């Protein structure tokens, strides 16, 4: 029987709550779809840091490296200064595991309220592929004459052909599995150096994918197009900073933070990929069962797709969409059920195989893209 080893990092606040709900769904998916998992709990987060002073130690990196995937909840606590855990654990993990891209679907499921008036599910099904290791987010730059009136802050953006090509190649492969349309989102009219490189990579890689139609949109225009005409996009590939910003806007379109999922993907198979809802530890609602587990369940679905369990991935996506579409509210007491109860509801649908399958499941497309990447060229 197929078996996958999963490192589970529940983290802080609502992290453990949504992760526990997602693991109930994983139990059901295994039973129904004929595979097993081994799971190792890794206690990284605020509590562990306050007790030991440890963030991401080399030992933990080695331990995590031995797994097929990492399922992550959320970290962050009012008891720890902002940035310490986020940078010291999440960003450090993305770097240590060489997670080359951050994949963020923006899909509005039927019945889910969106603040964009008139937006329908048919018009909102796109995926943003964000380069995850470079741009303005790698530690380049310095401040000279610090603390004097003459101080100068230099913050450069790094764009290597290698990393951009990997992100763009992945985006083309994904577009080939979907509606065959890839948009580059950048700011080539002002950031001309980086823009030239990204454009050249798009052209070169694009020559290998003649069936994918390409398009270009400036990042500022993207902020206008996304809420007004998301149907214009299928796959969008973009730089680290732009991707960070536009995916928050994307999350809003699909019903908010509790719904949005993400995957930090290692594409060379040398280290595990990491799947996480995009929300944080939500200390304001932690401990009450008020967190929506949908983002965590959809992240689990993405993990299954990445592990090659395409059918289970589509089933978990479909069951989550079905439960989500019937919720009276997307967070808090108004959901009418606790985080765990909702996870159990999704699990029951997966176990019965009774949820209507969503068309064009990104989660199962991912299984095919990953299989293509693993093939020797
Ligand atoms: P947050 O995402 O934790 O919460 C923002 C708002 O969304 C809150 O009102 C919260 O109640 C709500 N919310 C979050 N998740 C929800 C869910 N599943 N269902 C329903 N409502 C949900 O962001 P915030 O408050 O800025 O940060 C809290 C802590 O989390 C901070 O320490 C922050 O640094 C950290 N953080 C960690 C992230 C991660 O682990 N990947 C990502 C973002 C923030
Ligand atoms: Mg962000």
Tab-separated table of C-alpha atoms and ligand atoms in Angstrom:
chain	number	residue	atom	x	y	z
A	1	UNK	CA	0.000	0.000	0.000
A	2	UNK	CA	1.224	3.542	-0.715
A	3	UNK	CA	2.487	5.270	2.401
A	4	UNK	CA	3.491	8.886	2.996
A	5	UNK	CA	5.351	10.286	5.987
A	6	UNK	CA	3.937	13.591	7.142
A	7	UNK	CA	5.470	16.029	9.613
A	8	UNK	CA	2.681	17.872	11.393
A	9	UNK	CA	3.394	21.356	12.771
A	10	UNK	CA	0.184	22.517	14.450
A	11	UNK	CA	1.792	25.705	15.844
A	12	UNK	CA	-0.087	28.237	17.947
A	13	UNK	CA	-3.554	29.640	18.560
A	14	UNK	CA	-6.081	28.255	16.082
A	15	UNK	CA	-3.266	26.380	14.299
A	16	UNK	CA	-3.739	23.183	16.341
A	17	UNK	CA	-7.548	23.478	16.051
A	18	UNK	CA	-7.677	23.656	12.241
A	19	UNK	CA	-4.884	21.065	11.941
A	20	UNK	CA	-6.771	18.596	14.105
A	21	UNK	CA	-9.848	19.063	11.902
A	22	UNK	CA	-7.738	18.524	8.762
A	23	UNK	CA	-6.199	15.354	10.221
A	24	UNK	CA	-9.678	13.883	10.766
A	25	UNK	CA	-10.224	14.485	7.047
A	26	UNK	CA	-6.903	12.828	6.251
A	27	UNK	CA	-7.986	9.730	8.229
A	28	UNK	CA	-11.103	9.507	6.086
A	29	UNK	CA	-9.195	10.068	2.834
A	30	UNK	CA	-6.791	7.242	3.667
A	31	UNK	CA	-9.608	4.825	4.414
A	32	UNK	CA	-11.490	5.676	1.264
A	33	UNK	CA	-8.601	5.995	-1.158
A	34	UNK	CA	-6.301	3.201	-0.039
A	35	UNK	CA	-3.097	4.706	1.259
A	36	UNK	CA	-1.535	5.176	4.684
A	37	UNK	CA	0.445	7.906	6.399
A	38	UNK	CA	2.845	8.075	9.287
A	39	UNK	CA	2.659	11.357	11.174
A	40	UNK	CA	5.267	13.037	13.352
A	41	UNK	CA	4.199	15.952	15.526
A	42	UNK	CA	6.823	18.680	15.582
A	43	UNK	CA	6.203	21.208	18.359
A	44	UNK	CA	7.551	24.383	16.764
A	45	UNK	CA	5.905	27.656	17.740
A	46	UNK	CA	5.447	30.131	20.577
A	47	UNK	CA	5.102	27.664	23.433
A	48	UNK	CA	8.208	25.753	22.378
A	49	UNK	CA	10.138	28.986	21.835
A	50	UNK	CA	9.165	30.425	25.238
A	51	UNK	CA	10.103	27.186	26.975
A	52	UNK	CA	13.382	26.506	25.150
A	53	UNK	CA	14.404	29.646	23.237
A	54	UNK	CA	14.490	27.512	20.092
A	55	UNK	CA	13.216	28.596	16.713
A	56	UNK	CA	14.165	26.320	13.813
A	57	UNK	CA	17.231	24.380	14.956
A	58	UNK	CA	19.394	22.332	12.564
A	59	UNK	CA	18.173	19.212	14.297
A	60	UNK	CA	14.544	20.035	13.499
A	61	UNK	CA	15.475	20.798	9.882
A	62	UNK	CA	17.095	17.382	9.569
A	63	UNK	CA	14.109	15.705	11.175
A	64	UNK	CA	11.689	17.478	8.821
A	65	UNK	CA	13.801	16.800	5.756
A	66	UNK	CA	13.164	13.093	6.162
A	67	UNK	CA	9.422	13.462	5.546
A	68	UNK	CA	7.412	13.446	2.319
A	69	UNK	CA	5.446	16.574	3.245
A	70	UNK	CA	4.817	19.054	6.032
A	71	UNK	CA	1.326	20.017	7.174
A	72	UNK	CA	1.469	23.351	8.913
A	73	UNK	CA	-1.157	25.137	11.033
A	74	UNK	CA	-0.153	28.670	11.967
A	75	UNK	CA	2.246	30.298	14.348
A	76	UNK	CA	2.415	33.582	16.206
A	77	UNK	CA	1.526	34.671	19.703
A	78	UNK	CA	0.919	37.920	21.552
A	79	UNK	CA	3.527	36.654	24.058
A	80	UNK	CA	6.327	36.824	21.471
A	81	UNK	CA	7.417	39.989	19.661
A	82	UNK	CA	6.124	40.102	16.069
A	83	UNK	CA	8.477	38.718	13.460
A	84	UNK	CA	10.535	36.393	15.654
A	85	UNK	CA	8.494	33.238	15.052
A	86	UNK	CA	7.263	34.204	11.591
A	87	UNK	CA	10.744	34.872	10.237
A	88	UNK	CA	12.582	32.403	12.475
A	89	UNK	CA	10.311	29.477	11.657
A	90	UNK	CA	8.112	29.956	8.561
A	91	UNK	CA	10.511	31.910	6.363
A	92	UNK	CA	13.418	29.815	7.617
A	93	UNK	CA	11.571	26.620	6.723
A	94	UNK	CA	10.683	27.831	3.232
A	95	UNK	CA	14.351	28.567	2.664
A	96	UNK	CA	15.793	25.430	4.280
A	97	UNK	CA	13.436	23.192	2.303
A	98	UNK	CA	14.106	25.085	-0.941
A	99	UNK	CA	10.402	25.621	-1.471
A	100	UNK	CA	10.727	27.342	-4.823
A	101	UNK	CA	7.160	28.477	-5.278
A	102	UNK	CA	4.149	29.373	-3.245
A	103	UNK	CA	0.967	28.142	-4.848
A	104	UNK	CA	-2.239	29.939	-4.001
A	105	UNK	CA	-5.532	28.988	-5.562
A	106	UNK	CA	-8.229	31.659	-5.762
A	107	UNK	CA	-11.453	29.765	-6.220
A	108	UNK	CA	-14.910	30.834	-5.169
A	109	UNK	CA	-16.964	27.740	-4.350
A	110	UNK	CA	-20.740	27.739	-4.837
A	111	UNK	CA	-22.675	29.180	-1.909
A	112	UNK	CA	-19.693	30.979	-0.359
A	113	UNK	CA	-20.304	34.684	0.272
A	114	UNK	CA	-17.826	37.057	-1.353
A	115	UNK	CA	-17.595	40.789	-0.738
A	116	UNK	CA	-17.348	41.346	-4.510
A	117	UNK	CA	-20.888	42.057	-5.578
A	118	UNK	CA	-22.091	39.971	-8.515
A	119	UNK	CA	-19.079	37.630	-8.504
A	120	UNK	CA	-20.004	34.021	-9.326
A	121	UNK	CA	-18.007	30.758	-8.984
A	122	UNK	CA	-17.881	30.387	-12.795
A	123	UNK	CA	-15.942	33.644	-12.953
A	124	UNK	CA	-13.493	32.982	-10.140
A	125	UNK	CA	-11.135	30.026	-10.540
A	126	UNK	CA	-7.500	30.956	-10.909
A	127	UNK	CA	-4.155	30.027	-9.392
A	128	UNK	CA	-1.329	32.329	-8.430
A	129	UNK	CA	2.210	30.937	-8.678
A	130	UNK	CA	4.456	33.096	-6.527
A	131	UNK	CA	8.233	32.791	-6.717
A	132	UNK	CA	9.069	31.975	-3.105
A	133	UNK	CA	12.810	32.394	-2.566
A	134	UNK	CA	13.966	35.702	-4.048
A	135	UNK	CA	12.839	39.172	-5.069
A	136	UNK	CA	12.861	41.787	-2.343
A	137	UNK	CA	12.543	39.121	0.375
A	138	UNK	CA	16.076	37.785	0.455
A	139	UNK	CA	18.431	39.541	2.802
A	140	UNK	CA	20.151	41.944	0.441
A	141	UNK	CA	20.718	45.585	1.190
A	142	UNK	CA	21.973	47.678	4.031
A	143	UNK	CA	21.648	50.980	5.803
A	144	UNK	CA	24.538	53.396	5.894
A	145	UNK	CA	24.863	56.403	8.219
A	146	UNK	CA	22.192	54.757	10.343
A	147	UNK	CA	20.589	57.072	12.866
A	148	UNK	CA	21.947	60.236	11.287
A	149	UNK	CA	20.132	62.654	8.984
A	150	UNK	CA	22.252	61.226	6.152
A	151	UNK	CA	21.069	57.652	6.551
A	152	UNK	CA	20.530	55.664	3.381
A	153	UNK	CA	18.533	52.440	3.165
A	154	UNK	CA	19.255	50.189	0.198
A	155	UNK	CA	16.894	47.280	-0.411
A	156	UNK	CA	17.609	45.379	-3.579
A	157	UNK	CA	15.548	42.756	-5.330
A	158	UNK	CA	17.253	39.556	-6.445
A	159	UNK	CA	16.086	37.746	-9.576
A	160	UNK	CA	18.084	34.779	-10.802
A	161	UNK	CA	17.337	33.123	-14.131
A	162	UNK	CA	17.396	29.799	-12.270
A	163	UNK	CA	14.630	30.586	-9.786
A	164	UNK	CA	12.478	32.565	-12.203
A	165	UNK	CA	12.702	29.790	-14.778
A	166	UNK	CA	11.579	27.183	-12.246
A	167	UNK	CA	8.568	29.242	-11.237
A	168	UNK	CA	7.644	30.030	-14.840
A	169	UNK	CA	8.154	26.439	-15.989
A	170	UNK	CA	5.886	25.179	-13.203
A	171	UNK	CA	3.272	27.793	-14.120
A	172	UNK	CA	3.313	26.724	-17.795
A	173	UNK	CA	2.940	23.070	-16.801
A	174	UNK	CA	0.016	23.906	-14.565
A	175	UNK	CA	-1.622	26.058	-17.260
A	176	UNK	CA	-1.311	23.105	-19.687
A	177	UNK	CA	-3.335	21.006	-17.224
A	178	UNK	CA	-5.938	23.742	-16.854
A	179	UNK	CA	-7.451	26.192	-19.324
A	180	UNK	CA	-4.179	26.842	-21.143
A	181	UNK	CA	-3.698	30.467	-20.206
A	182	UNK	CA	-0.740	31.989	-18.336
A	183	UNK	CA	-0.403	35.616	-17.259
A	184	UNK	CA	2.854	37.190	-16.136
A	185	UNK	CA	2.208	39.801	-13.447
A	186	UNK	CA	5.078	42.248	-12.910
A	187	UNK	CA	5.973	45.911	-13.163
A	188	UNK	CA	8.162	45.801	-16.241
A	189	UNK	CA	7.546	49.449	-17.086
A	190	UNK	CA	9.420	50.635	-13.973
A	191	UNK	CA	11.421	47.659	-12.666
A	192	UNK	CA	13.003	47.280	-16.080
A	193	UNK	CA	15.991	45.106	-15.123
A	194	UNK	CA	14.015	42.433	-13.305
A	195	UNK	CA	11.194	42.880	-15.803
A	196	UNK	CA	13.465	42.112	-18.744
A	197	UNK	CA	14.647	38.907	-17.113
A	198	UNK	CA	11.124	37.723	-16.269
A	199	UNK	CA	9.906	38.575	-19.781
A	200	UNK	CA	12.818	36.752	-21.413
A	201	UNK	CA	12.215	33.679	-19.248
A	202	UNK	CA	8.523	33.727	-20.181
A	203	UNK	CA	9.463	33.788	-23.860
A	204	UNK	CA	12.071	31.083	-23.635
A	205	UNK	CA	10.069	28.676	-21.510
A	206	UNK	CA	6.919	29.530	-23.476
A	207	UNK	CA	8.492	28.199	-26.668
A	208	UNK	CA	8.245	24.721	-25.080
A	209	UNK	CA	4.519	25.167	-24.419
A	210	UNK	CA	3.040	26.316	-27.742
A	211	UNK	CA	-0.492	25.427	-26.618
A	212	UNK	CA	-0.476	27.814	-23.673
A	213	UNK	CA	-1.635	31.322	-24.459
A	214	UNK	CA	0.336	34.015	-22.608
A	215	UNK	CA	-0.541	37.449	-21.438
A	216	UNK	CA	1.025	40.221	-19.351
A	217	UNK	CA	-0.502	42.477	-16.658
A	218	UNK	CA	1.193	45.123	-14.513
A	219	UNK	CA	0.799	44.432	-10.787
A	220	UNK	CA	-1.113	47.654	-10.155
A	221	UNK	CA	-3.538	46.857	-12.956
A	222	UNK	CA	-3.830	43.345	-11.461
A	223	UNK	CA	-5.310	44.888	-8.309
A	224	UNK	CA	-8.030	46.369	-10.481
A	225	UNK	CA	-8.625	43.315	-12.713
A	226	UNK	CA	-8.743	40.734	-9.910
A	227	UNK	CA	-11.913	41.959	-8.206
A	228	UNK	CA	-13.571	43.212	-11.395
A	229	UNK	CA	-12.792	40.481	-13.928
A	230	UNK	CA	-11.082	37.466	-12.328
A	231	UNK	CA	-12.422	35.310	-15.194
A	232	UNK	CA	-9.672	36.805	-17.304
A	233	UNK	CA	-7.098	34.688	-15.397
A	234	UNK	CA	-6.270	30.994	-15.301
A	235	UNK	CA	-2.686	30.748	-13.990
A	236	UNK	CA	-0.776	33.870	-12.918
A	237	UNK	CA	2.979	33.780	-12.300
A	238	UNK	CA	4.627	36.557	-10.340
A	239	UNK	CA	7.509	37.713	-8.181
A	240	UNK	CA	7.701	37.132	-4.416
A	241	UNK	CA	6.610	40.589	-3.253
A	242	UNK	CA	3.869	41.079	-5.851
A	243	UNK	CA	2.631	37.563	-5.138
A	244	UNK	CA	2.444	38.233	-1.426
A	245	UNK	CA	0.294	41.288	-2.010
A	246	UNK	CA	-2.060	40.111	-4.739
A	247	UNK	CA	-2.786	36.782	-3.032
A	248	UNK	CA	-4.282	38.601	-0.032
A	249	UNK	CA	-6.615	40.304	-2.483
A	250	UNK	CA	-7.272	36.886	-3.991
A	251	UNK	CA	-8.194	35.494	-0.568
A	252	UNK	CA	-10.806	38.211	-0.176
A	253	UNK	CA	-12.473	37.243	-3.470
A	254	UNK	CA	-12.914	33.642	-2.364
A	255	UNK	CA	-14.496	34.383	1.001
A	256	UNK	CA	-11.646	35.462	3.225
A	257	UNK	CA	-8.812	34.217	5.361
A	258	UNK	CA	-10.533	31.144	6.775
A	259	UNK	CA	-10.995	29.718	3.283
A	260	UNK	CA	-7.679	30.336	1.536
A	261	UNK	CA	-5.061	27.582	1.198
A	262	UNK	CA	-1.443	27.553	0.130
A	263	UNK	CA	1.417	25.247	-0.683
A	264	UNK	CA	5.133	25.983	-0.512
A	265	UNK	CA	6.441	23.591	-3.100
A	266	UNK	CA	9.866	22.047	-3.345
A	267	UNK	CA	10.161	21.110	-7.012
A	268	UNK	CA	13.349	19.042	-7.000
A	269	UNK	CA	12.200	16.361	-4.553
A	270	UNK	CA	15.207	16.937	-2.291
A	271	UNK	CA	13.142	18.207	0.630
A	272	UNK	CA	9.471	18.198	1.592
A	273	UNK	CA	6.898	20.739	0.516
A	274	UNK	CA	4.795	22.490	3.139
A	275	UNK	CA	1.054	23.111	3.098
A	276	UNK	CA	-0.671	25.730	5.219
A	277	UNK	CA	-3.817	27.803	5.411
A	278	UNK	CA	-2.830	31.389	4.726
A	279	UNK	CA	-4.303	32.726	7.961
A	280	UNK	CA	-2.304	33.222	11.139
A	281	UNK	CA	-2.854	31.974	14.686
A	282	UNK	CA	-5.906	34.224	15.245
A	283	UNK	CA	-5.390	34.748	18.990
A	284	UNK	CA	-8.650	36.725	19.061
A	285	UNK	CA	-10.716	33.570	18.465
A	286	UNK	CA	-8.351	30.801	19.641
A	287	UNK	CA	-9.700	28.188	22.045
A	288	UNK	CA	-13.362	28.659	21.150
A	289	UNK	CA	-13.779	26.414	18.119
A	290	UNK	CA	-14.592	29.451	16.016
A	291	UNK	CA	-11.942	29.039	13.323
A	292	UNK	CA	-13.039	27.864	9.913
A	293	UNK	CA	-11.057	24.726	9.039
A	294	UNK	CA	-11.651	25.077	5.271
A	295	UNK	CA	-8.287	26.713	4.544
A	296	UNK	CA	-6.521	23.896	6.402
A	297	UNK	CA	-8.624	21.202	4.672
A	298	UNK	CA	-7.938	22.689	1.236
A	299	UNK	CA	-4.234	22.842	2.110
A	300	UNK	CA	-4.464	19.155	2.990
A	301	UNK	CA	-6.077	18.528	-0.407
A	302	UNK	CA	-3.179	20.317	-2.062
A	303	UNK	CA	-0.734	18.204	-0.074
A	304	UNK	CA	-2.446	15.039	-1.280
A	305	UNK	CA	-2.244	16.232	-4.879
A	306	UNK	CA	1.417	16.986	-4.423
A	307	UNK	CA	1.994	13.485	-3.012
A	308	UNK	CA	0.403	12.001	-6.115
A	309	UNK	CA	-2.919	11.129	-4.450
A	310	UNK	CA	-4.937	12.951	-7.097
A	311	UNK	CA	-8.258	11.224	-6.438
A	312	UNK	CA	-8.109	11.777	-2.694
A	313	UNK	CA	-7.097	15.380	-3.342
A	314	UNK	CA	-10.131	16.048	-5.523
A	315	UNK	CA	-12.383	14.278	-3.012
A	316	UNK	CA	-11.146	16.395	-0.087
A	317	UNK	CA	-11.494	19.573	-2.140
A	318	UNK	CA	-15.036	18.623	-3.151
A	319	UNK	CA	-16.119	17.686	0.376
A	320	UNK	CA	-14.659	20.899	1.813
A	321	UNK	CA	-16.432	22.948	-0.862
A	322	UNK	CA	-19.724	21.201	-0.082
A	323	UNK	CA	-19.494	21.908	3.665
A	324	UNK	CA	-18.286	25.448	3.087
A	325	UNK	CA	-21.126	26.254	0.701
A	326	UNK	CA	-23.708	25.481	3.383
A	327	UNK	CA	-22.209	27.486	6.233
A	328	UNK	CA	-24.404	30.349	7.466
A	329	UNK	CA	-21.227	32.343	8.278
A	330	UNK	CA	-17.559	31.822	7.499
A	331	UNK	CA	-16.182	32.343	11.023
A	332	UNK	CA	-17.127	32.469	14.674
A	333	UNK	CA	-20.210	31.227	16.494
A	334	UNK	CA	-22.261	32.050	13.400
A	335	UNK	CA	-20.794	29.004	11.590
A	336	UNK	CA	-23.255	26.939	13.652
A	337	UNK	CA	-20.664	24.243	14.373
A	338	UNK	CA	-17.201	24.080	15.899
A	339	UNK	CA	-13.940	23.804	13.983
A	340	UNK	CA	-13.681	20.096	14.811
A	341	UNK	CA	-17.336	19.402	13.992
A	342	UNK	CA	-16.835	20.951	10.586
A	343	UNK	CA	-13.724	18.848	10.044
A	344	UNK	CA	-15.749	15.776	10.985
A	345	UNK	CA	-18.449	16.807	8.528
A	346	UNK	CA	-15.893	17.081	5.715
A	347	UNK	CA	-14.413	13.746	6.797
A	348	UNK	CA	-17.823	12.056	6.668
A	349	UNK	CA	-18.397	13.247	3.091
A	350	UNK	CA	-14.947	12.004	2.089
A	351	UNK	CA	-15.552	8.645	3.747
A	352	UNK	CA	-18.902	8.238	1.972
A	353	UNK	CA	-17.614	9.681	-1.302
A	354	UNK	CA	-20.892	11.577	-1.391
A	355	UNK	CA	-19.920	15.183	-2.141
A	356	UNK	CA	-20.508	16.377	-5.709
A	357	UNK	CA	-17.090	16.510	-7.384
A	358	UNK	CA	-15.845	20.001	-8.205
A	359	UNK	CA	-14.960	20.448	-11.861
A	360	UNK	CA	-11.332	21.087	-12.725
A	361	UNK	CA	-9.860	20.361	-9.294
A	362	UNK	CA	-6.557	22.205	-8.954
A	363	UNK	CA	-5.609	19.719	-6.283
A	364	UNK	CA	-5.719	16.794	-8.691
A	365	UNK	CA	-4.141	18.817	-11.532
A	366	UNK	CA	-1.226	19.251	-9.162
A	367	UNK	CA	-0.747	15.482	-8.974
A	368	UNK	CA	-0.302	15.403	-12.773
A	369	UNK	CA	2.084	18.365	-12.813
A	370	UNK	CA	4.229	16.794	-10.106
A	371	UNK	CA	4.274	13.451	-11.936
A	372	UNK	CA	5.538	15.312	-15.043
A	373	UNK	CA	8.261	17.052	-13.036
A	374	UNK	CA	9.449	13.768	-11.562
A	375	UNK	CA	9.912	12.187	-14.952
A	376	UNK	CA	13.570	12.080	-16.038
A	377	UNK	CA	14.016	14.429	-18.998
B	1	LIG	P1	-4.721	36.133	11.518
B	1	LIG	O1	-4.777	35.549	10.158
B	1	LIG	O2	-4.321	35.233	12.606
B	1	LIG	O3	-6.151	36.757	11.888
B	1	LIG	C1	-6.740	37.826	11.149
B	1	LIG	C2	-8.260	37.818	11.357
B	1	LIG	O4	-8.819	36.706	10.659
B	1	LIG	C3	-8.660	37.640	12.806
B	1	LIG	O5	-9.803	38.419	13.046
B	1	LIG	C4	-8.971	36.175	12.920
B	1	LIG	O6	-9.930	35.892	13.915
B	1	LIG	C5	-9.499	35.854	11.542
B	1	LIG	N1	-9.189	34.467	11.166
B	1	LIG	C6	-7.954	33.927	10.979
B	1	LIG	N2	-8.048	32.630	10.683
B	1	LIG	C7	-9.360	32.334	10.677
B	1	LIG	C8	-10.094	31.147	10.450
B	1	LIG	N3	-9.498	29.976	10.143
B	1	LIG	N4	-11.434	31.191	10.528
B	1	LIG	C9	-12.052	32.333	10.808
B	1	LIG	N5	-11.424	33.502	11.039
B	1	LIG	C10	-10.091	33.497	10.984
B	1	LIG	O7	-3.749	37.381	11.421
B	1	LIG	P2	-3.211	38.334	12.593
B	1	LIG	O8	-4.246	38.536	13.618
B	1	LIG	O9	-2.649	39.486	11.895
B	1	LIG	O10	-2.014	37.548	13.217
B	1	LIG	C11	-2.080	36.726	14.373
B	1	LIG	C12	-0.736	36.067	14.566
B	1	LIG	O11	-0.513	35.129	13.496
B	1	LIG	C13	0.433	37.018	14.515
B	1	LIG	O12	1.388	36.566	15.447
B	1	LIG	C14	0.953	36.870	13.093
B	1	LIG	O13	2.292	37.229	12.964
B	1	LIG	C15	0.736	35.419	12.856
B	1	LIG	N6	0.623	35.017	11.460
B	1	LIG	C16	1.099	33.782	11.135
B	1	LIG	C17	0.968	33.290	9.873
B	1	LIG	C18	1.410	31.910	9.612
B	1	LIG	O14	1.652	31.137	10.517
B	1	LIG	N7	1.511	31.505	8.358
B	1	LIG	C19	0.356	34.083	8.807
B	1	LIG	C20	-0.185	35.335	9.249
B	1	LIG	C21	-0.030	35.786	10.540
B	2	LIG	MG1	1.213	37.948	3.035
